[in-house]
Coordinates of C-alpha atoms in Angstrom, one line a residue:
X294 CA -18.5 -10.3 -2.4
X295 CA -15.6 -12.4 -3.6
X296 CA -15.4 -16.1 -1.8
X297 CA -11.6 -16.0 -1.1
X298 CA -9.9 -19.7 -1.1
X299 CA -7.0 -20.5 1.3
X300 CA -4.1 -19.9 -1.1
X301 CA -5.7 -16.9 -2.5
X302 CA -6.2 -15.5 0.7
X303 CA -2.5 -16.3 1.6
X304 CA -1.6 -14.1 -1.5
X305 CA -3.8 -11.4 -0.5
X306 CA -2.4 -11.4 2.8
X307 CA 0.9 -11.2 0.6
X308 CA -0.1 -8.2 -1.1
X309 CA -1.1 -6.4 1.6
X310 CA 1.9 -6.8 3.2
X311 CA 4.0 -5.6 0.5
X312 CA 1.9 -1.9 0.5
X313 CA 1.9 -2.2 4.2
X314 CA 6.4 -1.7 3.6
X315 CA 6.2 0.8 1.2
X316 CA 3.7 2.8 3.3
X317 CA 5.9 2.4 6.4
X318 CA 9.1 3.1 4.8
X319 CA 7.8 6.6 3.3
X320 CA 6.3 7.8 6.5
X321 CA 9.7 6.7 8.2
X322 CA 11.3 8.4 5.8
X323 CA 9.5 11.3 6.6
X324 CA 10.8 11.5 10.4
X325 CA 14.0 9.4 10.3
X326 CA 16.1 12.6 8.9
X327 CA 15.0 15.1 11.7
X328 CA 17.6 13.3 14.1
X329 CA 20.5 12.8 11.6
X330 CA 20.5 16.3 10.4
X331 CA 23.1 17.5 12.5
X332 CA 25.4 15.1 11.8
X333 CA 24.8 15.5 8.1
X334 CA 25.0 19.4 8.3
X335 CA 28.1 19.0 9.8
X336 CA 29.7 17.1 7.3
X337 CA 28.1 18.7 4.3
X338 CA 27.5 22.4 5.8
X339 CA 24.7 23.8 4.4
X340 CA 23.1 25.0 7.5
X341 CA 21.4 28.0 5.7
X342 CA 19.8 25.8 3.4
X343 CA 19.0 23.3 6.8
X344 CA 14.8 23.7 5.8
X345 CA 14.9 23.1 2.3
X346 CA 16.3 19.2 3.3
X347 CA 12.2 18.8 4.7
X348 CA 10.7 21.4 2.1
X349 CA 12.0 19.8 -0.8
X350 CA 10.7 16.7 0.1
X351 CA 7.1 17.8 1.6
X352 CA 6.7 19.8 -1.9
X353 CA 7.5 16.6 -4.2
X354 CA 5.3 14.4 -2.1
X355 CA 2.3 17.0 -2.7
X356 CA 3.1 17.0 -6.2
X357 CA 3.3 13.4 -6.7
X358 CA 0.1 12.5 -4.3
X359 CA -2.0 15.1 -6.5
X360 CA -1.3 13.2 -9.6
X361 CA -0.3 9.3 -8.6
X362 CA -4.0 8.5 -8.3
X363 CA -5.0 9.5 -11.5
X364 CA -2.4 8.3 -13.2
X365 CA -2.8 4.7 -11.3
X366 CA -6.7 5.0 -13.0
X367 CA -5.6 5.0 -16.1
X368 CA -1.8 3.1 -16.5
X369 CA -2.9 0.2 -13.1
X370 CA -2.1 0.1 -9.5
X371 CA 0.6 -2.1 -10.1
X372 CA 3.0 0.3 -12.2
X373 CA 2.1 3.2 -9.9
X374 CA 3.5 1.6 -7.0
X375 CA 6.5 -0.3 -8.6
X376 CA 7.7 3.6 -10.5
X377 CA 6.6 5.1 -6.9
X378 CA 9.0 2.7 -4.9
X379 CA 11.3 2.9 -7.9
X380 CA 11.8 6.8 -7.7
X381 CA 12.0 6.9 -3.9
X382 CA 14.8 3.9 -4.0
X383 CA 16.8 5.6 -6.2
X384 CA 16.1 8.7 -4.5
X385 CA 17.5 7.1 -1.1
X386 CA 20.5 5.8 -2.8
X387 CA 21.2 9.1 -4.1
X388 CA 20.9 10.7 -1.0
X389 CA 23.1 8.5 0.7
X390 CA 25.6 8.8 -1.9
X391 CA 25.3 12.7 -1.7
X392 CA 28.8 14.6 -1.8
X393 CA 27.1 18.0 -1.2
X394 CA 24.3 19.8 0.4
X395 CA 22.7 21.3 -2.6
X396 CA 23.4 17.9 -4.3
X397 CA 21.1 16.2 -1.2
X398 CA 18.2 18.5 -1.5
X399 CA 18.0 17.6 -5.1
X400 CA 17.7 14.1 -4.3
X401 CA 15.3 14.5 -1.5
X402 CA 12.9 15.9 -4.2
X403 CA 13.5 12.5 -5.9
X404 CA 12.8 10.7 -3.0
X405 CA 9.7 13.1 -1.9
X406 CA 8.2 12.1 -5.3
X407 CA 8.2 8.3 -4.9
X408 CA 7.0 8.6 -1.5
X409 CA 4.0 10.9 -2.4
X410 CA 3.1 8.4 -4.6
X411 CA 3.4 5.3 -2.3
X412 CA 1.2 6.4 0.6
X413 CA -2.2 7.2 -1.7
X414 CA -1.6 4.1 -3.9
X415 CA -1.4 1.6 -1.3
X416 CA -4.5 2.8 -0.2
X417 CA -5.9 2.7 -3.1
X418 CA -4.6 -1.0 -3.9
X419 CA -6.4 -2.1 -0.2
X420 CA -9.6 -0.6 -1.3
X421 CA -9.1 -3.5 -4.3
X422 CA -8.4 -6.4 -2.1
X423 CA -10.9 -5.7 0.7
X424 CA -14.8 -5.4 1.2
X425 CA -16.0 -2.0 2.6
X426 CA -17.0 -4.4 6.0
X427 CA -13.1 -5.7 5.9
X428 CA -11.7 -2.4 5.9
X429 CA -12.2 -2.0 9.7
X430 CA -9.4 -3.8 10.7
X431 CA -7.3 -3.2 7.6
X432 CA -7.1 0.5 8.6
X433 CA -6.5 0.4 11.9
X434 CA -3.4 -1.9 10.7
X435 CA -2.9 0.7 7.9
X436 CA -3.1 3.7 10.3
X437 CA -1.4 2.4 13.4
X438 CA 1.8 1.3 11.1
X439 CA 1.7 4.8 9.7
X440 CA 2.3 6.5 12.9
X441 CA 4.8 3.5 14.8
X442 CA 6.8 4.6 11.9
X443 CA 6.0 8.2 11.9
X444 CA 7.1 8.2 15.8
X445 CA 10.0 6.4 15.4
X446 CA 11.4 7.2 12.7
X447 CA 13.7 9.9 14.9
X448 CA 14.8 7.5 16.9
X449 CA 16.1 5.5 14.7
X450 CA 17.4 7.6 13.2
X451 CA 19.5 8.5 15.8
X452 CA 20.5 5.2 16.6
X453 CA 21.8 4.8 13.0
X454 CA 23.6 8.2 13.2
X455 CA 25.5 6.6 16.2
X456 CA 26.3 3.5 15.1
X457 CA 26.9 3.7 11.7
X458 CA 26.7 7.2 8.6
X459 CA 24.4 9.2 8.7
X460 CA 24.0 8.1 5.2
X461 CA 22.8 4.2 6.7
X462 CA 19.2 6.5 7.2
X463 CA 18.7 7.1 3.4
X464 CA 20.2 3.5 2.4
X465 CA 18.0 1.7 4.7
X466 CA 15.4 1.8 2.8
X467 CA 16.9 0.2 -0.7
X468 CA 16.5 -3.6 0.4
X469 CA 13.2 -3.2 2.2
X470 CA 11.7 -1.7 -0.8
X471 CA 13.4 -4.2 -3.0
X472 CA 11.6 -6.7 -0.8
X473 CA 8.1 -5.0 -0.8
X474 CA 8.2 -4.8 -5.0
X475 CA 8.5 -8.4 -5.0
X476 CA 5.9 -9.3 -3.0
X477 CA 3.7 -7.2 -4.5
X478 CA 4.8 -8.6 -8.1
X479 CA 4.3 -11.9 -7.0
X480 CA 0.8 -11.6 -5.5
X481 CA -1.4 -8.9 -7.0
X482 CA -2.7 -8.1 -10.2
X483 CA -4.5 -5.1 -11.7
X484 CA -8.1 -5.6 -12.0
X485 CA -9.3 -6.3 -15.4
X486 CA -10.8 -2.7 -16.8
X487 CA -14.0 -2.0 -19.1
X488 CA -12.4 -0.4 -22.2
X489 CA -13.6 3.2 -21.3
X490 CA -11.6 6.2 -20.5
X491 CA -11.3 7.0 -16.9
X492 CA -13.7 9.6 -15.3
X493 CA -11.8 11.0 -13.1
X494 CA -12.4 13.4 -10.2
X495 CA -14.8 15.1 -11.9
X496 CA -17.6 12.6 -12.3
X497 CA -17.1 11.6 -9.1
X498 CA -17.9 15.0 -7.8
X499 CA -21.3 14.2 -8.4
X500 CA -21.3 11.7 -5.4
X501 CA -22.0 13.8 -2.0
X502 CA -20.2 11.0 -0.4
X503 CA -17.3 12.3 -2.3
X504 CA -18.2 16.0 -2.1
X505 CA -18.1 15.3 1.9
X506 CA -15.1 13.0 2.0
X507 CA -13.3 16.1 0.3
X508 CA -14.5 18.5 3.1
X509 CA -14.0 16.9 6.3
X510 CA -10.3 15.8 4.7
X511 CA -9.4 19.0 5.0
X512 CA -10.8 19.4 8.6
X513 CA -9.2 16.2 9.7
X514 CA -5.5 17.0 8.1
X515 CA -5.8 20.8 9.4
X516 CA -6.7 19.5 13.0
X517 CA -3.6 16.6 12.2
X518 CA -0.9 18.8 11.0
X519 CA -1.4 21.6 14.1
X520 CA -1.4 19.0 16.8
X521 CA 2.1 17.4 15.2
X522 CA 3.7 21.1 15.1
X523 CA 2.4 22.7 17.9
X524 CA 2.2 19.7 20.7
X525 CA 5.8 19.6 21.0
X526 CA 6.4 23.0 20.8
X527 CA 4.2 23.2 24.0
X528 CA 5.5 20.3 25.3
X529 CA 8.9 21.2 24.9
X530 CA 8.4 25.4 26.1
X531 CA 5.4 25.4 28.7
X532 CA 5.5 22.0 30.2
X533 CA 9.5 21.5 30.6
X534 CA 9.6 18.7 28.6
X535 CA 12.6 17.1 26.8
X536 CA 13.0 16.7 23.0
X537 CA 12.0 12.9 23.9
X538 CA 9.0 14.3 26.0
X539 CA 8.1 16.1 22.9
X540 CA 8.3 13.5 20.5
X541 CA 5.9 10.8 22.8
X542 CA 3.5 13.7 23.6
X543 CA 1.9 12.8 20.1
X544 CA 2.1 8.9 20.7
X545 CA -1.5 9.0 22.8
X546 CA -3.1 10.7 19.5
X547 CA -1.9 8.1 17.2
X548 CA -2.9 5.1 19.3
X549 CA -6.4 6.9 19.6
X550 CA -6.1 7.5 16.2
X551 CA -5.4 3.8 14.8
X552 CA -8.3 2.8 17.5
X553 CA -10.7 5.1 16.2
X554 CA -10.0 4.3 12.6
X555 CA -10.7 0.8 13.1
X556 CA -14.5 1.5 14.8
X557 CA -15.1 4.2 12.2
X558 CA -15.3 2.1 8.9
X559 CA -17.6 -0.2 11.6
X560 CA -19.8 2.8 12.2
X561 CA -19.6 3.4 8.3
X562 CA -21.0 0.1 7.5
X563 CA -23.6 0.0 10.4
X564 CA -24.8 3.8 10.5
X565 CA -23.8 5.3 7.4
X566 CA -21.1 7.9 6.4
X567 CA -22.9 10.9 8.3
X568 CA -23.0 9.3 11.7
X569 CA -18.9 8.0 11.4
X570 CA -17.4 11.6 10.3
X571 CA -20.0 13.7 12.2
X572 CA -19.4 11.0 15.1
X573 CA -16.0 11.2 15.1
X574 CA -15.0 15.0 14.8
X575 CA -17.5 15.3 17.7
X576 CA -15.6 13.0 19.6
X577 CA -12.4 14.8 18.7
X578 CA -14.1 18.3 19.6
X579 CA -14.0 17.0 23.1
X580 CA -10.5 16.4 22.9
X581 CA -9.1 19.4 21.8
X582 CA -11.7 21.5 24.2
X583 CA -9.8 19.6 27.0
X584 CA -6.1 20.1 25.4
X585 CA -7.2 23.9 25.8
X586 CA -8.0 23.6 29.0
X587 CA -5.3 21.7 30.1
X588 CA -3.1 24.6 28.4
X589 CA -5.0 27.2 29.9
X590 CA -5.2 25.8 33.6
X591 CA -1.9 24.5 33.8
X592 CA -2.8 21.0 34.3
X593 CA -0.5 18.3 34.7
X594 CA 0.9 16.4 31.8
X595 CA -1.1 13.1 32.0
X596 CA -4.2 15.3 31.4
X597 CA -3.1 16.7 27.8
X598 CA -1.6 13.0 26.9
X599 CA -5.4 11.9 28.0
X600 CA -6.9 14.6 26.2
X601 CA -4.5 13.6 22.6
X602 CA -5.8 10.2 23.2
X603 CA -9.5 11.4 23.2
X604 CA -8.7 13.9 20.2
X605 CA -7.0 11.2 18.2
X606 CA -9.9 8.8 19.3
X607 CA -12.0 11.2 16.9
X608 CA -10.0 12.0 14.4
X609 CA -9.3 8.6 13.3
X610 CA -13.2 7.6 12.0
X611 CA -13.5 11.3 10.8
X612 CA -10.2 10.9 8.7
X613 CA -10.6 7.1 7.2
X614 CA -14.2 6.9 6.7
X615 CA -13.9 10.2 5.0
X616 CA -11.9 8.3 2.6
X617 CA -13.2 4.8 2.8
X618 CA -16.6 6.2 2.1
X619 CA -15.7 8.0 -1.1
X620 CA -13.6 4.9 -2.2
X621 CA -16.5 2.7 -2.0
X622 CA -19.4 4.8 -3.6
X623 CA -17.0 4.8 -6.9
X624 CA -15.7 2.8 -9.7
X625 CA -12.8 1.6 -9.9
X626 CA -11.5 4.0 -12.7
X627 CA -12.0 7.0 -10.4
X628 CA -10.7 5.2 -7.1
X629 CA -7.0 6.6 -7.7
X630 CA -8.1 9.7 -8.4
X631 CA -10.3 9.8 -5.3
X632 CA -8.1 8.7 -3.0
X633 CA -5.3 11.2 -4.1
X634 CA -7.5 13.9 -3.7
X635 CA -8.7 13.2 -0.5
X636 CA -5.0 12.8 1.0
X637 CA -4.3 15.9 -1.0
X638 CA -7.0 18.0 0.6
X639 CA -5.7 16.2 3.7
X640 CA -2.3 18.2 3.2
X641 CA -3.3 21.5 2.4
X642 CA -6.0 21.8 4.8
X643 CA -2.6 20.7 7.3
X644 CA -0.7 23.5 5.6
X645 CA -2.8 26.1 5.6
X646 CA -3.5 25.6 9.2
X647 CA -0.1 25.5 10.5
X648 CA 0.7 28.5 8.3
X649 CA -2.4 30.4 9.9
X650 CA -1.7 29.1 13.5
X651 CA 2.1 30.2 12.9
X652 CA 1.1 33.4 12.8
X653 CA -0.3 33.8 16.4
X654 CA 2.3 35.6 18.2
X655 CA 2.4 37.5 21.9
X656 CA 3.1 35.5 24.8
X657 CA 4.0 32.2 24.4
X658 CA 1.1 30.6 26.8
X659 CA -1.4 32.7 25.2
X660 CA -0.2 31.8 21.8
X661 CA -0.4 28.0 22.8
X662 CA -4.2 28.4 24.4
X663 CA -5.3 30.2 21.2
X664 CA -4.1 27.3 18.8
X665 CA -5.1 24.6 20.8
X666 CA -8.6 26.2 21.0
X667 CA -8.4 26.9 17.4
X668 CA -8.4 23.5 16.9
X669 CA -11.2 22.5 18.9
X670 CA -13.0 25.0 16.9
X671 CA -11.7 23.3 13.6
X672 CA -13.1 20.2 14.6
X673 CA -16.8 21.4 15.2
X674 CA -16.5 22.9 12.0
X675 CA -15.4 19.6 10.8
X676 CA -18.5 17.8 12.7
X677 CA -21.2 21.1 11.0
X678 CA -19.8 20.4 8.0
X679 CA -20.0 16.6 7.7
X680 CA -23.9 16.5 9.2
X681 CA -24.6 19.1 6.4
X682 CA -23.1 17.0 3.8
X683 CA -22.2 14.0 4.5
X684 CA -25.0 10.9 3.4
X685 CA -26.7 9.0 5.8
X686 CA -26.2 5.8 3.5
X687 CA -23.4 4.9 1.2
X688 CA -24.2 4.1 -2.9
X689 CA -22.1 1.7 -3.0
X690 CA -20.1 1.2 -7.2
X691 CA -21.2 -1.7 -9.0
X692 CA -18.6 -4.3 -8.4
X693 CA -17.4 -2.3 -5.5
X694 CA -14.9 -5.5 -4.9
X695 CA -12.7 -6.5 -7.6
X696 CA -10.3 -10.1 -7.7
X697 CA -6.9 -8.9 -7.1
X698 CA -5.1 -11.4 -6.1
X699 CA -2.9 -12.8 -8.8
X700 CA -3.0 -16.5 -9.8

């Protein structure tokens, strides 16, 4: 482990902070546009093409998260995230400079590719700076940001729409990047590289941490992505709730889920990769089982935002130590691509889920019950899975921890 000196620690801090923005500003941007598209439709029309504003983007972020790691393996972090924040600035600035609708949607695939590539880089550029033991609190920070902005992000959104353009939500973003590039310039460095060709996913295949990370990724975004579509939906149909309501119904599964992240990478360290995800997806199985009852029964509201607490509680070691643990038991030329993958796996497992779950029609209670119980059942898959595969003990990568602070 690297002995960090006070100014180099200062920088680190630096750096951290810069991916910390550019993380933030492409979940916000994610969310921010929900509550502005209204205003926009109705200056732009467009309303038949009204999904392809979120589809567009969603489909370049995919895209660019599948090949951003790799690609920061063999070129450096560094360039990654500076052409990442690049393409999503310019993106925003075209968007808020859009004269038609078509012309927007275009742009919001500019945008979706800079942000795809921001969210699995700046993980990967933590994974650098910090030990394995360090992470702890690092991803709670990481995670917990994440959502605030995530949550937010429509209510800001509205708050720009009415007190300034709608095109304030895409330019918003310019000078914050502007300001996260710098920092980052000024404080980190790419690692210095054996002169070998990168590995890649492949190779690191062979690692059952990887193998496991991979699996219970796909649990943990499936589980994700139905809560955040279906929640409110609920919230919003069954339980009379306001489109307010809706949105804070999910805020108990995200504090759970920043709390949980932060004791998972501690279980990690202390018990080993099997006891963290298989811990955690148990933890979340309990959760969702009470969600379903709560749907089921009729129970009041406080009971299903107690029940997203526990669930999010669970998911958050299941999610980050499935991706911390794979980060660590890897070199550093096979980090990006590890860390894209995972978050890629994240996303379709989410997609594939919501798709399926879309699908269950009837009467609208019974609909609700089945999903919500479909995901309590996702989640003891999730927990099978990860006892079945997931190590007991970590291999750590030689030189698991690389100097990457600049001078």
């Amino acid at each position: 482990m690297l002995a960090v000196s006070p100014p180099r620690l200062a920088r680190r801090r630096i750096a951290t902070a810069a991916v910390l923005v550019g993380l933030v500003v492409a979940a916000f941007e994610g969310t921010v546009v929900t509550s502005a598209m209204p205003t926009i439709v109705g200056d732009l029309g467009g309303l038949d093409a009204y999904a392809w504003v979120f589809s567009a983007f969603l489909v370049a972020s995919t895209v660019a998260v599948l090949v951003s790691g790799k690609l920061a393996d063999v070129l450096g972090r560094l360039p990654l995230f500076v052409g990442g924040m690049g393409l999503f600035l310019v993106g925003s600035a075209l968007c808020g400079a859009a004269t038609s609708f078509p012309e927007l949607v275009v742009f919001r695939a500019v945008q979706g590719l800079g942000a795809g590539a921001l969210q699995p880089i700046a993980m990967t550029i933590s994974a650098d700076l910090y030990t394995l033991e360090e992470r702890a609190r690092i991803q709670g920070l990481f995670t917990g940001a994440w959502g605030a902005a995530s949550v937010v992000g429509p209510v800001i959104g509205g708050w720009i729409v009415l007190h300034a353009s709608w095109r304030w939500v895409f330019l918003v973003n310019v000078p914050v990047g502007l300001v996260a590039v710098a920092l980052l310039l000024a404080s980190y460095r790419d690692p210095p590289r054996a002169q070998r060709a990168p590995s890649g996913l492949r190779a690191a295949l062979g690692e059952p941490a990887v193998r496991a990370g991979l699996v219970a990724s796909a649990f943990a975004g499936a589980i994700l992505y139905a809560c955040a579509a279906y929640v409110p939906l609920w919230v919003s149909e069954q339980a009379s709730g306001d489109a307010l309501s809706a949105g804070a119904a999910l805020v108990p599964l995200l504090v759970g889920w920043a709390i949980g992240s932060s004791f998972g990478v501690r279980v990690l360290v202390a018990r080993g990769m099997r006891a963290s995800v298989a811990g955690g997806f148990a933890i979340a199985l309990a959760g969702a089982a009470g969600l379903a009852l709560v749907v089921t029964r009729g129970l009041p509201m406080p009971w299903a935002m107690a029940a997203l607490g526990v669930l999010g509680l669970g998911l958050g070691p299941a999610a980050s130590t499935s991706l911390v643990g794979p980060q660590a038991c890897v070199r550093w030329d096979q980090r990006g691509a590890i860390t894209s993958a995972v978050y890629a796996t994240r996303m379709l497992g989410g997609s594939i889920c919501v798709a399926a779950l879309g699908h269950a029609g009837g009467w609208a209670e019974l609909a609700a019950t089945g999903r919500f119980a479909a995901v309590a059942l996702l989640a003891l898959a999730g927990a099978v899975a990860a006892a079945a595969m997931a190590p007991r003990v970590l291999r750590l990568a030689p030189g698991e921890v690389y100097d990457a602070v600049a001078e």
